Coordinates of C-alpha atoms and ligand atoms in Angstrom, one line a residue:
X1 CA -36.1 -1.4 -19.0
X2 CA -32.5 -1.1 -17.3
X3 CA -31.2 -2.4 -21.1
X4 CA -32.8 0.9 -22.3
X5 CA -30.8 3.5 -20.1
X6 CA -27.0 1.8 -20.3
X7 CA -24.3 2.8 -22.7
X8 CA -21.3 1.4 -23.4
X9 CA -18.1 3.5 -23.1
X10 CA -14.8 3.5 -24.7
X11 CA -12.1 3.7 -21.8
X12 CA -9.7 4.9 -24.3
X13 CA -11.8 6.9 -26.6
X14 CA -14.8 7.6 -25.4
X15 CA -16.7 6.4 -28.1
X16 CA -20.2 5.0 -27.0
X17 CA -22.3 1.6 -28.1
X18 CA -25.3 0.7 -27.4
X19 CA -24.3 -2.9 -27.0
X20 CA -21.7 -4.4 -25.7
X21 CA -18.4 -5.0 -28.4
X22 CA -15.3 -6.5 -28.2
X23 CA -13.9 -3.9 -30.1
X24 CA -14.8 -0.2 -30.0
X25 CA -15.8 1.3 -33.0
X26 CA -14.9 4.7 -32.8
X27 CA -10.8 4.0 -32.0
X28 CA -10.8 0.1 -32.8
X29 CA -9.3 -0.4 -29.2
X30 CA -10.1 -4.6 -28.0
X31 CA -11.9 -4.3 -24.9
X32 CA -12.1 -1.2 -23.9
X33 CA -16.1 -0.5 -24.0
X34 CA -17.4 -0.2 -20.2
X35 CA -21.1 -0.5 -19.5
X36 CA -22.5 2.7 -18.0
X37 CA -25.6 4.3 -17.2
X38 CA -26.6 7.1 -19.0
X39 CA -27.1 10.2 -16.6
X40 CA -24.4 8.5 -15.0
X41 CA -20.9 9.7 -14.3
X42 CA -18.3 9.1 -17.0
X43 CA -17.1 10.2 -20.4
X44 CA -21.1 9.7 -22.1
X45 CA -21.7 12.9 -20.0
X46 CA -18.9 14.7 -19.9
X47 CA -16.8 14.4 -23.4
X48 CA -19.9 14.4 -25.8
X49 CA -22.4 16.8 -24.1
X50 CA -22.3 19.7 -26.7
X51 CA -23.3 23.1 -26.0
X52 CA -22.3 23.0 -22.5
X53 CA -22.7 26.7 -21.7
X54 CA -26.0 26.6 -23.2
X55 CA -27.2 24.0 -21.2
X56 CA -25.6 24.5 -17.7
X57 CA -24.2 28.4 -17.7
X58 CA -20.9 29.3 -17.0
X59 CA -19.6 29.1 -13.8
X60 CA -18.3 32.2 -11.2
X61 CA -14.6 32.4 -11.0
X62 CA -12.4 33.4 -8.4
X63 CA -8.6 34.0 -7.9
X64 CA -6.5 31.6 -5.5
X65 CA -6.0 34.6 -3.0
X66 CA -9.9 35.0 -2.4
X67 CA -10.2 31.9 -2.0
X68 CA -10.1 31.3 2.0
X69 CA -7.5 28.7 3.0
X70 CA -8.5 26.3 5.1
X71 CA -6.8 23.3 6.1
X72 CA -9.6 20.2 6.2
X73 CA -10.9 19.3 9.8
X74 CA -9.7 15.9 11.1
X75 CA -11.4 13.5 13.2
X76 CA -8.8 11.0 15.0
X77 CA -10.2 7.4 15.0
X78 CA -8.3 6.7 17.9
X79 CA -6.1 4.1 17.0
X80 CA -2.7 5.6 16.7
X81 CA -1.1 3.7 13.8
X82 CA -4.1 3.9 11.7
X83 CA -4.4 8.0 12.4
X84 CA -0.4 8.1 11.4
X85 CA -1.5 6.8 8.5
X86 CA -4.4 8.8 7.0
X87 CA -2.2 12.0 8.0
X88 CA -4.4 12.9 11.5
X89 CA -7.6 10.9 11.2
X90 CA -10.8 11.0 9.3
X91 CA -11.7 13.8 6.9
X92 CA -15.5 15.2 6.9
X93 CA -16.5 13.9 3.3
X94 CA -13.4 12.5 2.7
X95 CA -13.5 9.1 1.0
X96 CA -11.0 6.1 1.8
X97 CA -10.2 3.3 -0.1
X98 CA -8.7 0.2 2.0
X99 CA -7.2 -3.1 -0.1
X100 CA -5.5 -5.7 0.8
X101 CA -5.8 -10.0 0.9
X102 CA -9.0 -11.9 2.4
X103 CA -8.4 -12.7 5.7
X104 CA -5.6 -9.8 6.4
X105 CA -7.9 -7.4 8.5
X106 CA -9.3 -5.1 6.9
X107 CA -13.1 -5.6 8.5
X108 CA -11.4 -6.1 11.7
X109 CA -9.7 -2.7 11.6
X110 CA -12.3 -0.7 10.2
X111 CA -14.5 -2.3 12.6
X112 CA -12.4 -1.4 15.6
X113 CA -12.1 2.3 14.0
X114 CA -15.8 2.6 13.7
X115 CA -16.3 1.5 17.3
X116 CA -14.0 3.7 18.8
X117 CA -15.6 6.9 16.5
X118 CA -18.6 5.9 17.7
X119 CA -17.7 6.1 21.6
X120 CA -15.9 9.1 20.5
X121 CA -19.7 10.7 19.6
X122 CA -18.9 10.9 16.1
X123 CA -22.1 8.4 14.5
X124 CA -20.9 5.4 12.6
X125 CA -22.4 3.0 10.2
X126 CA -20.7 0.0 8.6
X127 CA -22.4 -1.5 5.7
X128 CA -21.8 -5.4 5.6
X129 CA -21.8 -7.2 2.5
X130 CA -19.8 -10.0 2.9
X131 CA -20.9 -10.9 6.1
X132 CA -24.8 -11.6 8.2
X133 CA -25.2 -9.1 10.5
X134 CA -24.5 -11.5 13.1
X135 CA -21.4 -12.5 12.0
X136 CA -20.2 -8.5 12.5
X137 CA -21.7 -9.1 15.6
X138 CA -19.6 -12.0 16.7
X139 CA -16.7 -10.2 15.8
X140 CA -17.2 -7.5 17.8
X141 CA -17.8 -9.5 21.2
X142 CA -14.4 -11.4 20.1
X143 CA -13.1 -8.1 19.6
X144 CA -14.0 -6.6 23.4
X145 CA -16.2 -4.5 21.9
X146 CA -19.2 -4.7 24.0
X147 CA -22.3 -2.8 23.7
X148 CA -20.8 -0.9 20.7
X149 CA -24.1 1.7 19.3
X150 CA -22.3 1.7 15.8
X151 CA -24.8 0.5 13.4
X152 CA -25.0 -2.0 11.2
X153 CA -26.6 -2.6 7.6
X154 CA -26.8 -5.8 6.0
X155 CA -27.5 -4.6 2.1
X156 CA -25.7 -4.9 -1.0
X157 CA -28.1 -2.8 -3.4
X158 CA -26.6 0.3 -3.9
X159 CA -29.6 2.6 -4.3
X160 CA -30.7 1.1 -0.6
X161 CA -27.3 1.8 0.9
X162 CA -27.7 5.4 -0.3
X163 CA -30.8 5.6 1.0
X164 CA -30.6 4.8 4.4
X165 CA -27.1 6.5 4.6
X166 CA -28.9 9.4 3.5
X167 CA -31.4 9.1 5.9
X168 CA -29.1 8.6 8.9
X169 CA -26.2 10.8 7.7
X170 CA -23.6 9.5 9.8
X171 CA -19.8 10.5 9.9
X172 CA -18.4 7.1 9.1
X173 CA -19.8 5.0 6.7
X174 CA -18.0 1.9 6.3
X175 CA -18.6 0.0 2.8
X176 CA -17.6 -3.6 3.4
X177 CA -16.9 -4.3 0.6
X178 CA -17.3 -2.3 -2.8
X179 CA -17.2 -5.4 -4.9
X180 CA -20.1 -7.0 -3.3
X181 CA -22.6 -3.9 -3.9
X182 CA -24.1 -3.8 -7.1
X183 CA -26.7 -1.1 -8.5
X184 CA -30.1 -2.2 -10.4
X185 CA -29.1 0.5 -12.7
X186 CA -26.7 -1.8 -14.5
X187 CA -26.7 -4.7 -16.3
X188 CA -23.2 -6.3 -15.9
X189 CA -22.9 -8.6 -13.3
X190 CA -21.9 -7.6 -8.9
X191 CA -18.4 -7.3 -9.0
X192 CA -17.5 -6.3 -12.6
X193 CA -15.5 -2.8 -13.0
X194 CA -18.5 -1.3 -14.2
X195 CA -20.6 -2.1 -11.0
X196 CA -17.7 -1.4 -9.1
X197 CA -16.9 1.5 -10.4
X198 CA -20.2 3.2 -11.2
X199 CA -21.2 2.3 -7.7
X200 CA -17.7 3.7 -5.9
X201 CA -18.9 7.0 -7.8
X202 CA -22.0 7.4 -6.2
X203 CA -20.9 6.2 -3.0
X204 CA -18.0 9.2 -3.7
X205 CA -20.6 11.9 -4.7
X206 CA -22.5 11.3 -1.5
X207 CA -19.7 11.9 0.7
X208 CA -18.7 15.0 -1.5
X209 CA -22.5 16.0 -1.0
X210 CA -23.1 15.4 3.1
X211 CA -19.9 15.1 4.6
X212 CA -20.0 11.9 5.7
X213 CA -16.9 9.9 5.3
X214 CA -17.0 7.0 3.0
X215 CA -14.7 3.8 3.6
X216 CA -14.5 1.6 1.0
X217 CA -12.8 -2.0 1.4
X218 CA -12.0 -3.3 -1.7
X219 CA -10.0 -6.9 -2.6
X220 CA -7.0 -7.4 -3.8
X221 CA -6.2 -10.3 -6.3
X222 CA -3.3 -12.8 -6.2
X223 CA -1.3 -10.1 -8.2
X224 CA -1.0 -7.5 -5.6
X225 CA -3.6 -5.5 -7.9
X226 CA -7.2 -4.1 -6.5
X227 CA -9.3 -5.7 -8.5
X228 CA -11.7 -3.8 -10.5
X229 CA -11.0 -1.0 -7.3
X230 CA -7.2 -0.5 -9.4
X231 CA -10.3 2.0 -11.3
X232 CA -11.5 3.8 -8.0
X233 CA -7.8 4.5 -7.6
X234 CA -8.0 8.3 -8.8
X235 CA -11.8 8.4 -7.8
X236 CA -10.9 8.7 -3.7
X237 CA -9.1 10.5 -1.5
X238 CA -7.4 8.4 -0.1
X239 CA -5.6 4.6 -0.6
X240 CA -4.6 2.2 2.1
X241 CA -3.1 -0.8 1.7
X242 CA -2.9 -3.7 3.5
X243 CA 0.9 -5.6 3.4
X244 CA 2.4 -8.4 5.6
X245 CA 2.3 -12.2 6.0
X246 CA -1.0 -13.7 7.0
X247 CA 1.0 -16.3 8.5
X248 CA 2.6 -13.6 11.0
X249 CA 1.5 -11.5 13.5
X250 CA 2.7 -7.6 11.8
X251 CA 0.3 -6.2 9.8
X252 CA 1.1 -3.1 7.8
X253 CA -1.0 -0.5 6.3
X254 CA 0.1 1.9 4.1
X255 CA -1.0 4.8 2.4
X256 CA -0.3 4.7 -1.3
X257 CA -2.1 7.5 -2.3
X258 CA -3.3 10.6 -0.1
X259 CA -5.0 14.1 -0.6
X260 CA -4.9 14.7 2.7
X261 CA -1.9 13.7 3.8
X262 CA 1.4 12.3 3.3
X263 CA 2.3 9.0 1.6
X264 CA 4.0 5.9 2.1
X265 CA 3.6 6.5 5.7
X266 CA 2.9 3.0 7.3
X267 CA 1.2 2.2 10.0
X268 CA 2.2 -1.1 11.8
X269 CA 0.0 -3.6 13.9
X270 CA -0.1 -6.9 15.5
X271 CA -2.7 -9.4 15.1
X272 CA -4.2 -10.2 18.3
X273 CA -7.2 -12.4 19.5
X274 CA -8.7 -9.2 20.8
X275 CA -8.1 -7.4 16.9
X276 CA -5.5 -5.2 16.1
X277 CA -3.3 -3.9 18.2
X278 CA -0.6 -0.2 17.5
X279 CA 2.7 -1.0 17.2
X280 CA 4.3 2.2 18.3
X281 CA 8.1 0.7 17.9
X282 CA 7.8 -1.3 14.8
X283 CA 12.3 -0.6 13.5
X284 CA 13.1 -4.7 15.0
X285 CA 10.1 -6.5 13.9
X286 CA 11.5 -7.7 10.6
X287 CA 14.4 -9.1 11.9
X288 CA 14.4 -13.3 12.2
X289 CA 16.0 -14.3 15.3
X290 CA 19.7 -16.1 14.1
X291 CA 21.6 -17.4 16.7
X292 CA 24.4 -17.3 14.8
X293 CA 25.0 -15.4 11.7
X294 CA 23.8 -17.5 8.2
X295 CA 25.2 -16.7 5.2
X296 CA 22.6 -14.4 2.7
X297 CA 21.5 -12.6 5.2
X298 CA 21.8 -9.1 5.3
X299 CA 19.8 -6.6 7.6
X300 CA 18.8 -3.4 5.5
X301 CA 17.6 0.0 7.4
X302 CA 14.6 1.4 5.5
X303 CA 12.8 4.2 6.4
X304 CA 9.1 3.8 5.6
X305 CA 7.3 7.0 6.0
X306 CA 8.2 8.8 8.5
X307 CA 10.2 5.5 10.7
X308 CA 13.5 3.8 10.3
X309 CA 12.8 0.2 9.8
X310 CA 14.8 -3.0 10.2
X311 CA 14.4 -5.3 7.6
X312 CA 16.4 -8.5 7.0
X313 CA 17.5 -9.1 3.5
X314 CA 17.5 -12.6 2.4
X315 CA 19.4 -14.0 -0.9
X316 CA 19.8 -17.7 -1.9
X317 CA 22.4 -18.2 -4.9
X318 CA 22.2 -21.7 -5.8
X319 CA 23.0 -23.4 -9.3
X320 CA 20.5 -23.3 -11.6
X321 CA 19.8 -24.9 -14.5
X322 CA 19.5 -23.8 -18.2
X323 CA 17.8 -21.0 -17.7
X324 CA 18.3 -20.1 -14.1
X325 CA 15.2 -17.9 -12.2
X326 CA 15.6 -14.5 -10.7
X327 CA 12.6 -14.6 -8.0
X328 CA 11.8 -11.7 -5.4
X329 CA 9.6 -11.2 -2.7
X330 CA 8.9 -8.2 -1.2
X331 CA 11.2 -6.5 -3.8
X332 CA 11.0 -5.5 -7.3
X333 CA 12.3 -8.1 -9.9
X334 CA 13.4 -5.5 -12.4
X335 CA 15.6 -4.3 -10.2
X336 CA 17.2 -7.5 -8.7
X337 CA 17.7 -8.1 -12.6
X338 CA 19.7 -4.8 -12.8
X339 CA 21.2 -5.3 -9.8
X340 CA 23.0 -8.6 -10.8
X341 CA 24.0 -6.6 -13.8
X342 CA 25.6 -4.6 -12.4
X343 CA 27.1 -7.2 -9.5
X344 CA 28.9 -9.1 -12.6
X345 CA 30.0 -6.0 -14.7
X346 CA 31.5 -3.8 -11.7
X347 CA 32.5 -6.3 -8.9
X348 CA 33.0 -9.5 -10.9
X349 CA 30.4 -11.1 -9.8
X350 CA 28.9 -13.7 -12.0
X351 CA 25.5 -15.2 -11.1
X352 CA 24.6 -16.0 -14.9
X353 CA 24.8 -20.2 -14.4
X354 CA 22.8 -19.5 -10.8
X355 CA 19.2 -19.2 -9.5
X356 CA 18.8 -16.3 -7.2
X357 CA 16.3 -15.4 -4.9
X358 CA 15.8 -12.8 -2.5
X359 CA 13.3 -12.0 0.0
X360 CA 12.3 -9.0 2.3
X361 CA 11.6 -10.9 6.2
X362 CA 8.1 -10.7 7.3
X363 CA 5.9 -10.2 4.3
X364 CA 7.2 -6.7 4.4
X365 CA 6.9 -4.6 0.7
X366 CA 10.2 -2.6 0.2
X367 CA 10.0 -0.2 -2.8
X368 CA 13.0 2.3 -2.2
X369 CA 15.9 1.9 -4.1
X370 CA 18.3 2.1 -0.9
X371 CA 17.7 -1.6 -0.4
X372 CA 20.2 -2.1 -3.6
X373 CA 23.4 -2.2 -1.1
X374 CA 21.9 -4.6 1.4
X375 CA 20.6 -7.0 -2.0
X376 CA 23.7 -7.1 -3.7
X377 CA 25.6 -8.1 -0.4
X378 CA 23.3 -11.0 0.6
X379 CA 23.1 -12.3 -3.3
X380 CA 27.3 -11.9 -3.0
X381 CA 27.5 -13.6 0.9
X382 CA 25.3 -16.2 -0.3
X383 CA 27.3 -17.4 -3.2
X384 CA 30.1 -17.2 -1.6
X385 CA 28.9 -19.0 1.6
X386 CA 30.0 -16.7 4.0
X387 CA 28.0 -14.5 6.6
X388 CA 28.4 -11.0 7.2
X389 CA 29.4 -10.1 10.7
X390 CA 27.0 -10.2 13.4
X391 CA 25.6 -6.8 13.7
X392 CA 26.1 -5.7 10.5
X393 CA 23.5 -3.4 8.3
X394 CA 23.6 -2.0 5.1
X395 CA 22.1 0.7 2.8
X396 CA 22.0 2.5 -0.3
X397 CA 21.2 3.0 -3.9
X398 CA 23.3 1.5 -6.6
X399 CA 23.4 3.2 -10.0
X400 CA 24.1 1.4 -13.2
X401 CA 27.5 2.7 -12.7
X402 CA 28.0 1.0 -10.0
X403 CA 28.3 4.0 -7.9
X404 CA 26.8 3.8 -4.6
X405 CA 24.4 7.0 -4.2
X406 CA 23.2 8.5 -0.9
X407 CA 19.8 7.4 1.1
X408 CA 17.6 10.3 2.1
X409 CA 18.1 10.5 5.8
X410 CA 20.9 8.8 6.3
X411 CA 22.0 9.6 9.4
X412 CA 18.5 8.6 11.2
X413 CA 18.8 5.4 10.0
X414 CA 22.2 5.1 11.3
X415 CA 21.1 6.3 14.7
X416 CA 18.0 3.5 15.0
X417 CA 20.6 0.8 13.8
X418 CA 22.8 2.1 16.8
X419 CA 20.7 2.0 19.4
X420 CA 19.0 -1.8 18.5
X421 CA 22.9 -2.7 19.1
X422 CA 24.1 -2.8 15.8
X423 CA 28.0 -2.4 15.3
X424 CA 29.1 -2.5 11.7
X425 CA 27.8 -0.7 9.1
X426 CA 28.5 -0.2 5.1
X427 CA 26.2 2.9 3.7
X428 CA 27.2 5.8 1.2
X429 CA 30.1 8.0 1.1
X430 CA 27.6 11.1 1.7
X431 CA 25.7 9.1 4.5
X432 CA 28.4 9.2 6.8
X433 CA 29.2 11.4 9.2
X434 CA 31.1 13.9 8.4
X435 CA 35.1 14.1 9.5
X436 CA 35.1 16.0 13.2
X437 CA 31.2 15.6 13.2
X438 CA 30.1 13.6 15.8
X439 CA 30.3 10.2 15.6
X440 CA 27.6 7.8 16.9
X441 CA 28.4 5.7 19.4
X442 CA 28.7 1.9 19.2
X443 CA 28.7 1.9 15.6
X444 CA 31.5 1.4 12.8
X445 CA 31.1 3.1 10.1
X446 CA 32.4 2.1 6.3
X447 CA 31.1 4.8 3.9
X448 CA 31.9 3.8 0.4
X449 CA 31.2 5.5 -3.2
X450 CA 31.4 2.5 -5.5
X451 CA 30.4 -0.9 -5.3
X452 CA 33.9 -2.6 -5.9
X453 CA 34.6 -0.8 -2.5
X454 CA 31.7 -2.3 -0.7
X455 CA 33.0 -5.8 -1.4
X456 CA 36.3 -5.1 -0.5
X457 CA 35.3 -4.1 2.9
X458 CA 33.2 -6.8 3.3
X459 CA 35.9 -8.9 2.3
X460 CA 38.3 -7.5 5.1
X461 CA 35.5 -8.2 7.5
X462 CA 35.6 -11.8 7.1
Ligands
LIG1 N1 -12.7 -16.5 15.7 C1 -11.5 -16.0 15.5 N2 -10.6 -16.1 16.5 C2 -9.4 -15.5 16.3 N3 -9.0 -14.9 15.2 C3 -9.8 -14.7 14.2 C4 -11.1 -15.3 14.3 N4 -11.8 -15.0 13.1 C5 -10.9 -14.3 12.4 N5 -9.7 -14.1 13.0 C6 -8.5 -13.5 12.6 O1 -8.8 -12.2 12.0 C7 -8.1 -12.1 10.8 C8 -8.7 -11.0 9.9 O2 -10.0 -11.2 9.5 P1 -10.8 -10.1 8.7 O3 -10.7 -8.8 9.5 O4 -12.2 -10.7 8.5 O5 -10.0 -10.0 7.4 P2 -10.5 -9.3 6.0 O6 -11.7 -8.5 6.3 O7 -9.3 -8.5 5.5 O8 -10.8 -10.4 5.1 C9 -8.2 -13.5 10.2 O9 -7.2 -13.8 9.3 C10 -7.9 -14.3 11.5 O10 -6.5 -14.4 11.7
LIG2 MG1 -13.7 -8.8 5.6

């Protein structure tokens, strides 16, 4: 019976099938047919209904300044870091989707949220997949929370879930996780992108249609991608991501897409036998603790949202073999590859026979291009096995150039670096203060336009 109401769908077409091919044939695209159910959501109903007005009417219209302006109504879960992050708190129908590695937190977290919603009077349900009831359970008496009301579902049939959420209607509903829920509508197996995705879009309809808020947890693969949830991407409000070391303590989340508010704000945590805990000061958590300095280190000030950050920049130059490897962690590749370019052709400095790695302290993920300085200073101290000066930091963009372009908020960062005792620091021309300004105290400042000029003042400081 099911057989009878699926389709398949061409991702890149739209063409349908009524069987599953490995190559559509409408466009001839491999692999791009997606099971889905007719009367479902997708392109089969939307790209090759005909005749819409004939079937459905034409809607009302009405200009931007009738339309009443209101800003959506927040509902603060309570923990700090986590509010920071979603831009105030929960939105009323608002759906969240929250990724990251097993075993990073995510139940943990959502599980603390939920609680303290549900003391808060707002109702909460969390929908377990993954785990018994009991286990939840257990969780939540290691977590403190005792005689929590939020309530629990064991079920990973989709039409079930829906069900009982619409029966209870709560505020927060809690999907952990999408990849374990599966719908009887479909044929393709729990966990494939169809499931997932024709399942995220019903779960995203009903929040649309009640108001309740919809968390979806979703896994990530080795990659960094969301698997199969890489599709829910545009589907949800909302994207939070998990980042940091399992094997530390910081946990950061971090918004990579919001509608509701803004993103690549991060909210930072520590793991704690008692769950997640706010980490209100997170700028000197990335720092390892040298007693003396070690050559290819280098600590970088980001700014991650709305926070200056201290991260320490790691490089190891050592000689490599044929064909020596350019290996990054916490930092693009592309970039470190274009960064050594333009090292050798602007500084003269040649790391072509030489491995080179680099990595970002603490699991952190660093995507703004005013790490370049601070990169290109621990690949140089490292190859030339001398340390930078203890309380040194770095930042700014390098262009292909080799000029050294400004940081947004340059003088923030500064400021954080100053007051966690830092002394000596190399940023942008345009980053530094002024001449007659005000200078900020404790700190010496090198502002520089070019790389070549970074170097040599590096090279006085030895
Ligand atoms: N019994 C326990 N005692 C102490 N810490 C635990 C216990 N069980 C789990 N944890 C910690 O909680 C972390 C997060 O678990 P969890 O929230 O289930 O992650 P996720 O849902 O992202 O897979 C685990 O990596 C572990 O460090
Ligand atoms: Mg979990």
């Amino acid at each position: 019976m099911a057989k009878e109401k699926t389709l398949f769908v061409c991702s890149e077409c739209g063409g349908t099938s009524p069987k599953w091919l490995g190559k559509c044939p409408s466009c001839g695209a491999w692999n791009t047919l997606i099971e889905q159910v007719a009367g479902g959501s997708g392109p089969a109903n939307n790209r090759f209904g005909t005749q819409y007005a004939a079937l459905a009417g034409v809607s009302e219209l009405a200009t931007l300044s009738e339309i009443e302006a209101t800003d959506v109504a927040r509902t603060p879960t309570g923990l700090d870091e986590l509010d920071r992050v979603l831009g105030g708190g929960i939105v009323s129908g608002g759906v969240t989707l929250i990724g990251g590695d097993p075993g990073i937190g995510k139940s943990t977290l959502l599980l603390q949220a939920v609680d303290a919603l549900q003391r808060a009077g707002q109702n909460a349900l969390y929908v377990t997949g993954e785990e018994s009831g009991a286990q939840v359970a257990l969780r939540s008496r290691r977590l403190g929370l005792d005689h929590s009301q939020v309530q629990v579902l064991a079920e990973i049939q989709l039409e079930k879930i829906i069900a009982t959420l619409d029966a209870t209607r709560p505020a927060i509903a809690v999907i952990d996780s999408i990849q374990t829920v599966y719908s009887d509508q479909l044929t393709s197996a729990p966990g494939s992108v169809a499931q997932v995705r024709e399942c995220a879009a019903h779960l995203t309809r009903f929040a649309k249609t009640s108001g309740t808020a919809v968390v979806l947890v979703g896994h990530v693969t080795k990659e960094g991608a969301l698997a199969g949830p890489r599709v829910l991407e545009h589907m949800v409000d909302t994207v939070l991501y998990f980042e940091g070391d399992t094997h530390s303590s910081f946990r950061l989340v971090r918004a990579i897409k919001n509608r509701f508010g803004a993103v690549n704000e991060i909210g930072v945590f520590a793991m704690t036998e008692r769950g997640l805990k706010g980490v209100a000061n997170p700028s000197a958590i990335f720092l390892s603790q040298h007693a003396e300095p070690v050559p290819g280190s280098v600590v970088l000030v980001t700014l991650e949202g709305t926070r200056p950050m201290l991260v320490e920049i790691q490089a190891l130059v050592d000689n490599g073999g044929p064909s020596p490897r350019r290996l990054s962690v916490g930092l693009d590749r592309d970039r470190l590859a274009m960064l050594l370019a333009v090292l050798h052709r602007h500084a003269g400095v040649a790391c072509m026979d030489q491995d080179v790695f680099v990595n970002a302290v603490g699991g952190v993920r660093i995507s703004e291009p005013a790490a370049d300085l601070a990169v290109m200073l621990a690949i140089t101290s490292s190859l030339r096995g001398k340390p930078l000066p203890r309380g040194f930091i770095a930042f700014g963009e390098v262009g292909l150039a080799g000029e050294v372009r400004p940081a947004p908020r340059g003088q923030e960062r500064l400021r954080e670096a100053a007051k966690l005792g830092f002394s000596v620091a190399v940023v942008p021309k345009a980053n530094a203060p002024r001449k007659g300004t005000k200078e900020i105290e404790g700190l010496t400042i090198h502002a520089v336009e070019r790389i070549e000029e970074a170097m040599d003042v590096v090279r006085r400081l030895d």
